XYZ file of C-alpha atoms in Angstrom:
167
model
C 0.000 0.000 0.000
C 1.453 3.376 -0.964
C 1.344 6.535 1.149
C -1.161 8.029 -1.322
C -3.656 5.288 -0.510
C -3.408 6.044 3.185
C -5.447 8.498 5.141
C -5.324 9.426 8.777
C -7.717 10.487 11.417
C -8.699 10.354 15.045
C -11.356 8.463 16.986
C -12.625 10.471 19.951
C -14.614 8.379 22.398
C -16.209 11.211 24.360
C -17.948 8.952 26.890
C -18.315 5.257 27.511
C -19.351 3.209 30.520
C -16.265 1.518 31.999
C -17.667 -1.964 31.306
C -17.992 -1.156 27.589
C -14.474 0.314 27.157
C -12.746 -3.025 26.391
C -15.402 -3.742 23.738
C -14.930 -0.294 22.205
C -11.168 -0.801 22.104
C -11.631 -4.241 20.532
C -14.007 -2.820 17.885
C -11.552 -0.036 17.000
C -8.698 -2.540 16.802
C -10.768 -4.789 14.537
C -11.653 -1.948 12.167
C -8.020 -0.812 12.004
C -6.587 -4.320 11.670
C -4.123 -3.617 14.468
C -4.210 -3.076 18.215
C -5.508 0.355 19.180
C -3.546 2.025 21.969
C -6.069 3.873 24.142
C -5.577 5.625 27.447
C -8.906 5.898 29.257
C -9.486 8.835 31.606
C -12.477 10.087 33.570
C -15.081 12.108 31.664
C -15.995 15.069 33.917
C -19.161 15.812 31.903
C -20.533 12.340 32.748
C -19.381 11.048 36.149
C -18.659 7.328 36.027
C -17.922 7.409 32.292
C -14.524 7.302 30.600
C -13.063 9.048 27.559
C -10.171 8.211 25.208
C -8.868 8.997 21.761
C -6.878 7.110 19.183
C -5.012 8.482 16.175
C -4.957 6.149 13.194
C -3.453 5.780 9.741
C -5.110 3.393 7.300
C -6.740 3.211 3.877
C -9.160 5.980 2.901
C -12.663 5.164 4.082
C -11.559 3.692 7.399
C -13.602 6.284 9.312
C -16.776 4.635 8.002
C -15.615 1.191 9.126
C -14.809 2.600 12.572
C -18.221 4.281 12.863
C -19.961 1.096 11.783
C -18.075 -0.881 14.436
C -18.772 1.610 17.244
C -22.457 2.234 16.590
C -23.158 -1.197 18.124
C -23.052 0.522 21.542
C -25.790 3.186 21.499
C -24.740 4.536 24.917
C -21.280 5.532 23.658
C -20.649 9.101 22.505
C -18.010 9.259 19.792
C -16.643 11.323 16.961
C -14.415 10.115 14.147
C -12.524 12.347 11.754
C -10.710 11.346 8.593
C -8.510 13.852 6.801
C -8.925 14.370 3.066
C -6.476 12.399 0.962
C -5.675 12.668 -2.748
C -8.951 12.260 -4.641
C -10.994 11.621 -1.485
C -12.921 14.080 0.686
C -12.446 13.989 4.413
C -15.195 12.640 6.630
C -16.641 13.199 10.059
C -18.918 10.832 11.938
C -20.662 11.745 15.184
C -22.722 9.542 17.464
C -24.761 10.636 20.468
C -27.297 8.626 22.473
C -30.812 9.442 21.342
C -29.595 10.966 18.071
C -27.800 8.029 16.507
C -25.135 8.361 13.854
C -24.491 11.430 11.686
C -22.055 11.620 8.768
C -20.679 14.523 6.789
C -17.966 15.072 4.222
C -15.298 17.605 5.143
C -13.032 20.006 3.298
C -9.301 20.393 3.859
C -9.916 22.877 6.688
C -12.542 20.673 8.375
C -15.687 22.486 7.208
C -18.701 20.316 6.419
C -19.318 20.073 2.670
C -22.923 20.167 1.497
C -23.205 18.956 -2.082
C -25.204 20.687 -4.809
C -27.623 17.759 -5.132
C -28.296 17.854 -1.379
C -29.091 21.577 -1.543
C -31.343 21.135 -4.582
C -33.283 18.310 -2.904
C -33.592 20.374 0.257
C -34.839 23.427 -1.645
C -37.417 21.307 -3.497
C -38.666 19.632 -0.300
C -38.786 22.707 1.935
C -41.974 24.759 1.952
C -40.947 27.500 4.381
C -37.802 29.320 5.499
C -37.895 27.757 8.967
C -38.158 24.260 7.502
C -35.240 25.027 5.157
C -33.118 26.292 8.081
C -33.934 23.151 10.108
C -32.901 20.895 7.213
C -29.631 22.834 6.783
C -28.937 22.287 10.493
C -29.511 18.544 9.950
C -27.081 18.468 6.997
C -24.452 20.274 9.093
C -24.922 17.979 12.110
C -25.873 20.843 14.427
C -27.783 18.643 16.894
C -24.791 16.317 17.208
C -22.409 19.226 17.740
C -24.715 20.589 20.437
C -24.954 17.188 22.161
C -21.194 16.488 22.005
C -19.848 19.962 22.819
C -19.967 19.584 26.642
C -18.029 16.323 26.295
C -15.426 17.921 24.025
C -14.815 20.740 26.508
C -14.657 18.290 29.392
C -11.596 16.880 27.633
C -9.736 20.209 27.840
C -6.418 19.488 29.477
C -6.463 15.858 28.292
C -3.684 14.452 26.149
C -3.725 16.020 22.694
C -3.241 13.967 19.560
C -1.317 15.820 16.847
C -1.810 14.539 13.338
C 1.021 16.420 11.639
C 4.239 17.903 12.713
C 4.930 21.353 11.298
C 8.389 22.767 10.718
């Protein structure tokens, strides 16, 4: 496999019950085809829950395999990012209890990409401005961002995973 075929990303497990953590780690390892090194720490936003993250490097599209593996535990909050690679958009997957799984394509700077056909379908299906705005929020994953934000901030001060080294 050449470097061009590889992509990289990060799995953020924002919260998981302690009993589920070994299963989550096993699922991530299975999707990556190698052992995932995860350091679990307390999640202040959800007492009794743990958080961890794992940087990965694998073939493009691995974020989808990771999301598919992790969605088996509906009580786990997670976010998976995959950087764009040559010829392939980046991706972001978010999962929150009660909301399920959300997926969006991302640009090089991490913005969510909404395709022309999605906008046309939305414009054709929306009858009012408020309905259109709600559907745009759905495409952008706003509800998932709102649900996960307290768990992201609760990780402030946690170990940071750097994907590239500059300089």
